[in-house]
mmCIF file of C-alpha atoms in Angstrom:
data_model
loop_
_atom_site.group_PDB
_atom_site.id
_atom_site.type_symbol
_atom_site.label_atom_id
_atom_site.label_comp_id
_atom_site.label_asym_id
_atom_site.label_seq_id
_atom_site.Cartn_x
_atom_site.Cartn_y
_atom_site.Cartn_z
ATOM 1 C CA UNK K 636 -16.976 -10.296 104.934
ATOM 2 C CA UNK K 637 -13.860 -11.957 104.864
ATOM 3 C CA UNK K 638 -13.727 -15.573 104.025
ATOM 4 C CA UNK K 639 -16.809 -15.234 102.957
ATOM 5 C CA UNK K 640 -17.481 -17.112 98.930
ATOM 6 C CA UNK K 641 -20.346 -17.116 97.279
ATOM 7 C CA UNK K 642 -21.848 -20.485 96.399
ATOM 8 C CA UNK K 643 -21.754 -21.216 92.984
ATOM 9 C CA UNK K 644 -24.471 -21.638 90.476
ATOM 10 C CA UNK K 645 -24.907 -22.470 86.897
ATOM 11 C CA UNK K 646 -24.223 -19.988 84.371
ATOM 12 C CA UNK K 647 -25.745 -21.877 81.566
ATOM 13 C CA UNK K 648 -28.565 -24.709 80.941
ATOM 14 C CA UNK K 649 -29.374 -27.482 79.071
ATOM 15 C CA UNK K 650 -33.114 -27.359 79.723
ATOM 16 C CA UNK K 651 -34.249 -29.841 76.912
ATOM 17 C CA UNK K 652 -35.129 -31.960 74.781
ATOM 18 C CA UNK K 653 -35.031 -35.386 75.991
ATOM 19 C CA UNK K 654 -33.953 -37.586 73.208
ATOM 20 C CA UNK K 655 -32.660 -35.229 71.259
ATOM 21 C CA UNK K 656 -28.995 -35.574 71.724
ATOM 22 C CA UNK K 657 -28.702 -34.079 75.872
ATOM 23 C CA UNK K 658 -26.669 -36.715 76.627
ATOM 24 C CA UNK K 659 -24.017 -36.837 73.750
ATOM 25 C CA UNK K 660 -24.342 -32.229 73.833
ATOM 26 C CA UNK K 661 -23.377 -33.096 77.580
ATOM 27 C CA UNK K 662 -20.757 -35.239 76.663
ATOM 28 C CA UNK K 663 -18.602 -32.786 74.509
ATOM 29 C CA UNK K 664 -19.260 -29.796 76.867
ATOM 30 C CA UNK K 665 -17.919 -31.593 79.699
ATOM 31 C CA UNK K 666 -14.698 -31.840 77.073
ATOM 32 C CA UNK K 667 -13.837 -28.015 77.224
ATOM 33 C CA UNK K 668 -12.006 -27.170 79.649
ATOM 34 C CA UNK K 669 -13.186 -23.827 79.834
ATOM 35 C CA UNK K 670 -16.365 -25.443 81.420
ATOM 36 C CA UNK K 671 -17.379 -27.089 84.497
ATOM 37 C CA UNK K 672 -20.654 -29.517 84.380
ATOM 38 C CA UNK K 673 -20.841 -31.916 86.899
ATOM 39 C CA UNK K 674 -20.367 -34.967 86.135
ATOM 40 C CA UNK K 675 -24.024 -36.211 87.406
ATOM 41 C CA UNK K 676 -26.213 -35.390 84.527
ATOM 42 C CA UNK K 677 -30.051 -34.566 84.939
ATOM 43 C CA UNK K 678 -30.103 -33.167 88.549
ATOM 44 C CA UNK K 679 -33.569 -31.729 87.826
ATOM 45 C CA UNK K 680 -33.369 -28.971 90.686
ATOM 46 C CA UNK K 681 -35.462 -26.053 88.860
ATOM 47 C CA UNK K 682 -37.952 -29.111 87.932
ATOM 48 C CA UNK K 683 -38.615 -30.217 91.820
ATOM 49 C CA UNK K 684 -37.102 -27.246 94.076
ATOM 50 C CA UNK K 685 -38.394 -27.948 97.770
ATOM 51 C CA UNK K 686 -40.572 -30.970 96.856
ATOM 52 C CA UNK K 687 -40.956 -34.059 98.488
ATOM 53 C CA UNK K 688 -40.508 -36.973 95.806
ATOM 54 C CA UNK K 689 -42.445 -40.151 95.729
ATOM 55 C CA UNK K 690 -42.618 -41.252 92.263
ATOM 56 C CA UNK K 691 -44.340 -44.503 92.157
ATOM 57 C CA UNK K 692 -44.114 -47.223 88.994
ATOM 58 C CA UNK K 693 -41.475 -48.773 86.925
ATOM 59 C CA UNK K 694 -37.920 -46.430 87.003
ATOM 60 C CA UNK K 695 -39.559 -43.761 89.952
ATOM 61 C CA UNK K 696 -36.026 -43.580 91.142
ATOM 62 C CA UNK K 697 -34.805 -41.641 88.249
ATOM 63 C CA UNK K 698 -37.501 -39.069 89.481
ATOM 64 C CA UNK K 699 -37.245 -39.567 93.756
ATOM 65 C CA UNK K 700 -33.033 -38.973 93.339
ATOM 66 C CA UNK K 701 -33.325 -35.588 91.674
ATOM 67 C CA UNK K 702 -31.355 -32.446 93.857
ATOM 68 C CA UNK K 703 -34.245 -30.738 95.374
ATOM 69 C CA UNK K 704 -32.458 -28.462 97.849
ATOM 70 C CA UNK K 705 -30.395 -25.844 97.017
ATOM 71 C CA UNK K 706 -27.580 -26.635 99.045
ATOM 72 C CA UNK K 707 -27.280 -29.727 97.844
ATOM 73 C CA UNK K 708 -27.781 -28.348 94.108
ATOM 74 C CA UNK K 709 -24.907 -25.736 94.651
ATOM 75 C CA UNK K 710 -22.368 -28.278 96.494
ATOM 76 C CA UNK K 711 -22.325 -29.888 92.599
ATOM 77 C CA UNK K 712 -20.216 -26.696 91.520
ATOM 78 C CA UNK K 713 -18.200 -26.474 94.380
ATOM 79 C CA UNK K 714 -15.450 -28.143 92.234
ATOM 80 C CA UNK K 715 -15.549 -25.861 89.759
ATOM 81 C CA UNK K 716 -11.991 -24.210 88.784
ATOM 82 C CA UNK K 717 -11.672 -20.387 89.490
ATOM 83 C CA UNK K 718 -13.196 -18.336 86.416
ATOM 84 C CA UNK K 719 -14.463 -21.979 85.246
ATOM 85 C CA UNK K 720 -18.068 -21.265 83.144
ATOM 86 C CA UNK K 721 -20.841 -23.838 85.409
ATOM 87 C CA UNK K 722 -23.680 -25.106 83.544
ATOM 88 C CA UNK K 723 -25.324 -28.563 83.481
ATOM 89 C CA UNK K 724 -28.284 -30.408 81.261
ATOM 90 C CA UNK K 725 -31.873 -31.451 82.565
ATOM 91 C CA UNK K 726 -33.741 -32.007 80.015
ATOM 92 C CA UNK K 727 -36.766 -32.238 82.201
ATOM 93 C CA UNK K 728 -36.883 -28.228 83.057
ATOM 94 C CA UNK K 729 -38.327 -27.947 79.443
ATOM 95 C CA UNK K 730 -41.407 -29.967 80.512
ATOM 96 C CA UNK K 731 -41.778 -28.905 84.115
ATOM 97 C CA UNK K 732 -44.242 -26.385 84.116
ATOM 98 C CA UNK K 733 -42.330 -24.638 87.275
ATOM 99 C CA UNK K 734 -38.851 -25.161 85.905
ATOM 100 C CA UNK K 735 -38.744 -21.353 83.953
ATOM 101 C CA UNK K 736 -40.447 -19.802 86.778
ATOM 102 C CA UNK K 737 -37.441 -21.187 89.211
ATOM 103 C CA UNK K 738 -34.532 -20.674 87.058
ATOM 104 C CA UNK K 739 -35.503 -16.700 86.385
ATOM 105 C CA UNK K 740 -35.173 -16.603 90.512
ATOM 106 C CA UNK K 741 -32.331 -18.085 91.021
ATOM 107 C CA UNK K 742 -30.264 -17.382 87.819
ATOM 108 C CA UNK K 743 -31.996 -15.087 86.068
ATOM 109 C CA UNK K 744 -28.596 -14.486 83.682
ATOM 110 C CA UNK K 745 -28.436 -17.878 82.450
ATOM 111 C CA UNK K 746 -27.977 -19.196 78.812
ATOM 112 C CA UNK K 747 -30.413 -21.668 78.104
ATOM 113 C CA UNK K 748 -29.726 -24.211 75.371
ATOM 114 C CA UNK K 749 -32.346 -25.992 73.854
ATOM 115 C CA UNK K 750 -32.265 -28.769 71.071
ATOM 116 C CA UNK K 751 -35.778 -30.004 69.515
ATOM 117 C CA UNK K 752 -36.271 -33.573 67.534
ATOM 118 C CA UNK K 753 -39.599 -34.017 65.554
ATOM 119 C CA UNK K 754 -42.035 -34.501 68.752
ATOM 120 C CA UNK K 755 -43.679 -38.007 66.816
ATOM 121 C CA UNK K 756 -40.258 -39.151 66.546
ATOM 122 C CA UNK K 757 -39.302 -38.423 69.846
ATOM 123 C CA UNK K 758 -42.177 -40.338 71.290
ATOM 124 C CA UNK K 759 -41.199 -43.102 69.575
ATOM 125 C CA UNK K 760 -37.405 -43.044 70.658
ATOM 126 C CA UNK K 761 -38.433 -42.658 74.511
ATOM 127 C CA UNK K 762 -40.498 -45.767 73.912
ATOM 128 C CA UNK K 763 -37.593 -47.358 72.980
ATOM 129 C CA UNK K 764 -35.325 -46.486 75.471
ATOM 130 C CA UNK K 765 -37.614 -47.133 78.176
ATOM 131 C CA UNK K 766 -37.769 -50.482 77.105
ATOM 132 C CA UNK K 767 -34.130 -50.790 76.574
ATOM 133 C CA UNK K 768 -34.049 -49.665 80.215
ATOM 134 C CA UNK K 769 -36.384 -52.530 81.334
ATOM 135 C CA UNK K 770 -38.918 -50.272 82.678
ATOM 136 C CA UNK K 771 -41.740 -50.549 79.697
ATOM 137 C CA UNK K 772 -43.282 -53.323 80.415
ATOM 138 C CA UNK K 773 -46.010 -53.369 77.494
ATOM 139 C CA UNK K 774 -44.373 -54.291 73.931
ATOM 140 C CA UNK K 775 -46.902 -52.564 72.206
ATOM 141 C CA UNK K 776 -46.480 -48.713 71.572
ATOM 142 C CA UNK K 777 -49.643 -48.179 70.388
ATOM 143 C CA UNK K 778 -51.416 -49.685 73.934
ATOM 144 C CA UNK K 779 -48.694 -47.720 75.902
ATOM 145 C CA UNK K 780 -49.787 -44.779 74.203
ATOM 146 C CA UNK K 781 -53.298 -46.001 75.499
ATOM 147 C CA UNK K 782 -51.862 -46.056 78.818
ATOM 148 C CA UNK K 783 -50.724 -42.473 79.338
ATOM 149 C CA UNK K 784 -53.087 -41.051 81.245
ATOM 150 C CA UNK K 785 -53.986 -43.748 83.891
ATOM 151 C CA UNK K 786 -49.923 -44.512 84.667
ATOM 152 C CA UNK K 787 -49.686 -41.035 84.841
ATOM 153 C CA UNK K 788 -52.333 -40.361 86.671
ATOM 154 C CA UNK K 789 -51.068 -42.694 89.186
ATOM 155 C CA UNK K 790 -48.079 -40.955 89.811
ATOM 156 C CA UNK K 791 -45.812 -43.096 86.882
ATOM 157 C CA UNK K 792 -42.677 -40.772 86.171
ATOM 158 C CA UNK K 793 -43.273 -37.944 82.783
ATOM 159 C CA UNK K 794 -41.818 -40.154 80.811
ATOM 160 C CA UNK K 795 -44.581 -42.657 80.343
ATOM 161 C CA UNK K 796 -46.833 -39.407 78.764
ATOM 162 C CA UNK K 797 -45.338 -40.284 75.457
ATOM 163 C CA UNK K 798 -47.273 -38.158 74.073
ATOM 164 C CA UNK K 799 -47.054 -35.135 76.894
ATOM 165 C CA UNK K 800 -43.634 -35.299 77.352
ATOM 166 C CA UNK K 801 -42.698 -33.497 73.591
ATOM 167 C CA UNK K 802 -45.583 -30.343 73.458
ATOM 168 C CA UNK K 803 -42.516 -27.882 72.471
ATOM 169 C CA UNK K 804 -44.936 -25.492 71.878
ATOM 170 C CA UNK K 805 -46.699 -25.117 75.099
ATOM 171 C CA UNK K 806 -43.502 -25.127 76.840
ATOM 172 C CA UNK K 807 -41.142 -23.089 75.189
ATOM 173 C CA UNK K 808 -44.042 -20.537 75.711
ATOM 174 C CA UNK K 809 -42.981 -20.737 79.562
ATOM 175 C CA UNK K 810 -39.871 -19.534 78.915
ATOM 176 C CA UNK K 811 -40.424 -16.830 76.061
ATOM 177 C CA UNK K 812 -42.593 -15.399 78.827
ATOM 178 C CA UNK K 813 -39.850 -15.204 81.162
ATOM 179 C CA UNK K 814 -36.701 -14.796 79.159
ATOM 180 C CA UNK K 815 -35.509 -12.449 76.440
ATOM 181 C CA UNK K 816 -35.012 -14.367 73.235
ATOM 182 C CA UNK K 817 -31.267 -13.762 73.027
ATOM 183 C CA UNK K 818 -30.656 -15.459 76.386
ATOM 184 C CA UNK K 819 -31.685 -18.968 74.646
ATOM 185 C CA UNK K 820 -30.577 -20.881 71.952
ATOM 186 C CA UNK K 821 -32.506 -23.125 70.389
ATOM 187 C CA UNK K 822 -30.988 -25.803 67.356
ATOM 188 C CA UNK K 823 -33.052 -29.043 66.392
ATOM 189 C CA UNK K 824 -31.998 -32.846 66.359
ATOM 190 C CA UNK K 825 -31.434 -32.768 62.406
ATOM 191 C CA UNK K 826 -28.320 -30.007 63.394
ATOM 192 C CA UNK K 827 -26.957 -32.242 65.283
ATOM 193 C CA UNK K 828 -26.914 -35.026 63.441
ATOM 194 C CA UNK K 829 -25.907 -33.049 59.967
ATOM 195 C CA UNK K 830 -23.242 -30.679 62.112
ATOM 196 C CA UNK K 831 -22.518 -31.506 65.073
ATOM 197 C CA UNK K 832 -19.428 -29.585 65.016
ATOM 198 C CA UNK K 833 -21.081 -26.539 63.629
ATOM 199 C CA UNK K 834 -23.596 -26.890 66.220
ATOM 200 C CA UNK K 835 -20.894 -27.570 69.155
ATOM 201 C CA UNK K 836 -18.863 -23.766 67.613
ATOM 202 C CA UNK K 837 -22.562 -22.573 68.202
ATOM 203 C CA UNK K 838 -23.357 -23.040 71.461
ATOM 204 C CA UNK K 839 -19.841 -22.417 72.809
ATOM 205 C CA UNK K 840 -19.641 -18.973 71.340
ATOM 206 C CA UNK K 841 -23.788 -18.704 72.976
ATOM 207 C CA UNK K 842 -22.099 -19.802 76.339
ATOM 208 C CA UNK K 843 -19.166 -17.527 76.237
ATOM 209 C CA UNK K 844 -16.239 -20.078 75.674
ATOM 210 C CA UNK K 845 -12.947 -17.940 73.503
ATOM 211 C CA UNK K 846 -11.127 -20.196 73.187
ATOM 212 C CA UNK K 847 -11.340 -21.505 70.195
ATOM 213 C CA UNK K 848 -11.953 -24.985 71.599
ATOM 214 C CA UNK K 849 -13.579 -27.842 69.716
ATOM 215 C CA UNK K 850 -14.644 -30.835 71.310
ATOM 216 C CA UNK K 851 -14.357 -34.449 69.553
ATOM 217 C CA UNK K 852 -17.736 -35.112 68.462
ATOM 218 C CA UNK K 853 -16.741 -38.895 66.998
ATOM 219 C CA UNK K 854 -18.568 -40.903 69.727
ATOM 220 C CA UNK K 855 -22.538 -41.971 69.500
ATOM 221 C CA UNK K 856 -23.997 -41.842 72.924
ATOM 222 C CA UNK K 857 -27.002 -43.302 74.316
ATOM 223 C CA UNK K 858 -28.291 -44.536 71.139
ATOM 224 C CA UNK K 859 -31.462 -45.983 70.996
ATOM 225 C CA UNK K 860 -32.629 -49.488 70.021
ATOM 226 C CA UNK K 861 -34.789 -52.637 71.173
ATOM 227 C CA UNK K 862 -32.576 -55.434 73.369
ATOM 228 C CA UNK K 863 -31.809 -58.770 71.276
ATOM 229 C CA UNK K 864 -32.489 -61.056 74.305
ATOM 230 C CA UNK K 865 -35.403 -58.968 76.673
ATOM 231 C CA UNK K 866 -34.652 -61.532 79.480
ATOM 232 C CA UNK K 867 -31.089 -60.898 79.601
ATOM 233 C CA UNK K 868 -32.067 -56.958 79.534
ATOM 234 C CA UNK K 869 -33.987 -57.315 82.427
ATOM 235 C CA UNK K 870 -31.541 -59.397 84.548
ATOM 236 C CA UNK K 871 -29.265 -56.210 83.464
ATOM 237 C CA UNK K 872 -31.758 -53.454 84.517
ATOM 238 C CA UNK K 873 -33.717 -54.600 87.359
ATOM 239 C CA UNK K 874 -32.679 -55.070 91.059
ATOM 240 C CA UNK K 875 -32.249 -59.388 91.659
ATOM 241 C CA UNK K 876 -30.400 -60.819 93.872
ATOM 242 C CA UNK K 877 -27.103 -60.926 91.704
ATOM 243 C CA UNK K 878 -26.862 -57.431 90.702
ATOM 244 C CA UNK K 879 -27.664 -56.821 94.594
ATOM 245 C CA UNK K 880 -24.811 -58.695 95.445
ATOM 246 C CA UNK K 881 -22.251 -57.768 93.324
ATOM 247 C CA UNK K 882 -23.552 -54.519 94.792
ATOM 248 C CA UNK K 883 -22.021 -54.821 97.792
ATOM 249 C CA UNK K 884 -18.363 -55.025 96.536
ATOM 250 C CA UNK K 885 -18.524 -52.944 93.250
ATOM 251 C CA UNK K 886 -18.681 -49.147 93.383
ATOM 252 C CA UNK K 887 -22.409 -47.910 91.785
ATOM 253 C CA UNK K 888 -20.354 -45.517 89.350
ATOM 254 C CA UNK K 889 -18.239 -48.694 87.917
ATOM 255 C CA UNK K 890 -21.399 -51.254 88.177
ATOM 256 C CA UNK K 891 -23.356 -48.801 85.733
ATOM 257 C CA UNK K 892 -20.774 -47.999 83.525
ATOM 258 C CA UNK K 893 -20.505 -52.155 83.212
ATOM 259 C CA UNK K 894 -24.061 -52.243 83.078
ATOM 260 C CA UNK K 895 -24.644 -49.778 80.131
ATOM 261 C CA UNK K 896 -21.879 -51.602 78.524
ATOM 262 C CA UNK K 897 -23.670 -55.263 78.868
ATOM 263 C CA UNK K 898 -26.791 -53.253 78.059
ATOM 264 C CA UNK K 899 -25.459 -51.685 74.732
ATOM 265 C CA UNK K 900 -23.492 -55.026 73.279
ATOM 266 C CA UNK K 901 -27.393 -56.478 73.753
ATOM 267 C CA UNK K 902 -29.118 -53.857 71.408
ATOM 268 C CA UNK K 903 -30.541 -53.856 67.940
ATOM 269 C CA UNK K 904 -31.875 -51.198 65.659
ATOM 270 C CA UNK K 905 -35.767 -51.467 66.093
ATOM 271 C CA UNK K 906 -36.043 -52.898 62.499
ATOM 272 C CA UNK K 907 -39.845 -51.953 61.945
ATOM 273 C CA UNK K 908 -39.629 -48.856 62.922
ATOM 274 C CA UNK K 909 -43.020 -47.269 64.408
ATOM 275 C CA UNK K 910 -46.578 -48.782 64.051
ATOM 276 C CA UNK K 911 -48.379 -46.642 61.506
ATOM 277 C CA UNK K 912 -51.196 -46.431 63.778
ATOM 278 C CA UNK K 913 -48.871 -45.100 66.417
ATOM 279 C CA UNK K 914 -47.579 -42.502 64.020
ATOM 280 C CA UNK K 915 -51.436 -41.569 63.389
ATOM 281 C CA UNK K 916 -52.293 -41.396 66.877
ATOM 282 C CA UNK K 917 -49.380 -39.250 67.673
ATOM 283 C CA UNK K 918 -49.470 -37.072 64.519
ATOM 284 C CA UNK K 919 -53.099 -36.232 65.887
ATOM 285 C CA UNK K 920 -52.052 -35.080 69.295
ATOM 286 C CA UNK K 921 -48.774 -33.208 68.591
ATOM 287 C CA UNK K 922 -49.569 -32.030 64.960
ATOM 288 C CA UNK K 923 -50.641 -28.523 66.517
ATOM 289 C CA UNK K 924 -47.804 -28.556 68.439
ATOM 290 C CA UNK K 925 -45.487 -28.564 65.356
ATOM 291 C CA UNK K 926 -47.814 -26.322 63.341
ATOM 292 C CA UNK K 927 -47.303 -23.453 66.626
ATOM 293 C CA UNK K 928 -43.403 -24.520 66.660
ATOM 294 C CA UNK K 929 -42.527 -23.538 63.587
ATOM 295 C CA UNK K 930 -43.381 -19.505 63.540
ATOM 296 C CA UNK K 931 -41.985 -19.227 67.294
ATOM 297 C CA UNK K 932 -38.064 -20.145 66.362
ATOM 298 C CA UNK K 933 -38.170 -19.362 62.805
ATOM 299 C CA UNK K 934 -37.725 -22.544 61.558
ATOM 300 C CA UNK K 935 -39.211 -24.665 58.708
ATOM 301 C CA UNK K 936 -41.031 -27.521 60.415
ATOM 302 C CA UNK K 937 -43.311 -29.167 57.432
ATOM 303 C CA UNK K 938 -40.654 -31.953 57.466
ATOM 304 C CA UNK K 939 -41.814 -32.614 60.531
ATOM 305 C CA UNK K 940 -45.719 -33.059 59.434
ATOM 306 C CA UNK K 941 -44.787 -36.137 56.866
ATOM 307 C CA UNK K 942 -44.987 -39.444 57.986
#
């Protein structure tokens, strides 16, 4: 039909792991100009396709403003150059439990790109950045650990399962069922951190860049850390009447951007690291987890099992 153009949809995915570099991965892709992510990270459209969102508890509306119709998902490549490769990065579709069965449907061709970080550690890190973003409200990782299954049970976003959130195992199963093994690439944290341009010439050869591009790789993003002042974190984070004013006259885009700023001048490295009885608790509920790991991507994961 003439006039007629197909909508566009992603040729490649991010689909995990949160805290394990997504956001700084995201940051470099969107670099090569060969590619075309949009520039709103964390869509989550194969995670809640058709649903109806009501997230309740501290940061729901990271959860309630995900795409959920297509339409709406596709118009977010409708910039994309001609003969421009799509792809974008959700790092929830690894934990959905629906996410694999929804991307084989609607892109059944897609690269997926997966990066893992040692599941106790990653607990740990979310911990931290949900209190950097204002929305952990109990100091003590060892009683939000405690917590899981009540907030979540009360409809609390995935990310207060500290210990749910990071069961690689179980959910990289999902997808193995679904997708042949060369369609996915899978690198962990340590890569990134060691070789991050290695690991960049990686997964642009996986997603079909020839170029010969390299993207600058210099910048730390969205590190973690605990806030020096908490009160002046809050003010930062959560809706008052200041922020809701300056609302009015400053566009969202520029107000975050000065926000995560403010946010990041008022962090500290989390000197004390994790409680030991944290580390126990979570060594006991993920230590399968990393025992299964290992064998499925052919990787040496004992590191992993010392404190």
């Amino acid at each position: 039909m003439r006039g007629f153009v197909l909508a566009k949809m992603p040729d490649f995915l991010m689909i995990g792991a949160a805290r394990a570099g997504t956001t700084a991965v995201h940051s470099y892709l969107r670099q090569c100009p060969d590619l075309f992510l949009p520039r709103l990270k964390e869509p989550n459209f194969f995670a809640f396709e058709g649903e109806r969102l009501a997230c309740a508890g501290p940061g729901a509306d990271y959860i309630n403003n995900s795409v959920t119709g297509l339409s709406d998902y596709q118009a977010l490549f409708a910039g994309a150059p001609a003969g421009a490769i799509c792809g974008e990065a959700s790092p929830l579709y690894l934990y959905s439990d629906q996410a694999a069965e929804r991307i084989r449907r609607h892109v059944p061709q897609a690269r997926l790109i997966v990066v893992l970080r040692n599941p106790v550690e990653q607990a740990w890190s979310h911990f931290l950045y949900a209190t950097k973003q204002s929305i952990e409200t109990e100091p003590d990782f060892v009683r939000a650990l405690g917590l899981e299954e009540a907030r979540l049970a009360a409809g609390w976003q995935p990310l207060f399962g500290y210990s749910r959130f990071p069961r690689y195992a179980d959910q990289l199963a999902r997808f193995f069922e679904r997708f042949p093994r060369e369609q996915m690439l899978i690198r962990l944290y340590e890569d990134l951190e060691q070789d991050p341009d290695r690991l960049m010439a990686e997964m642009l050869e996986f997603i079909g860049v020839r170029s010969g591009f390299r993207p600058d790789t210099g910048q730390k993003l969205n590190a973690g850390g605990v806030p020096k002042n908490r009160a002046f974190q809050d003010f930062l984070m959560q809706p008052n009447p200041v922020t809701r004013a300056i609302g009015l006259v400053v566009p969202k885009r520029l107000r975050w951007a000065i926000r995560d700023r403010l946010a990041a001048v008022n962090l500290k490295p989390a000197e004390a690291g994790m409680p030991a009885a944290a580390r126990a608790i979570l060594s006991d509920r993920l230590g399968d987890q990393i025992t299964r790991l290992g064998p499925m991507i052919g990787r040496d994961l004992s590191g992993w099992l010392r404190p």
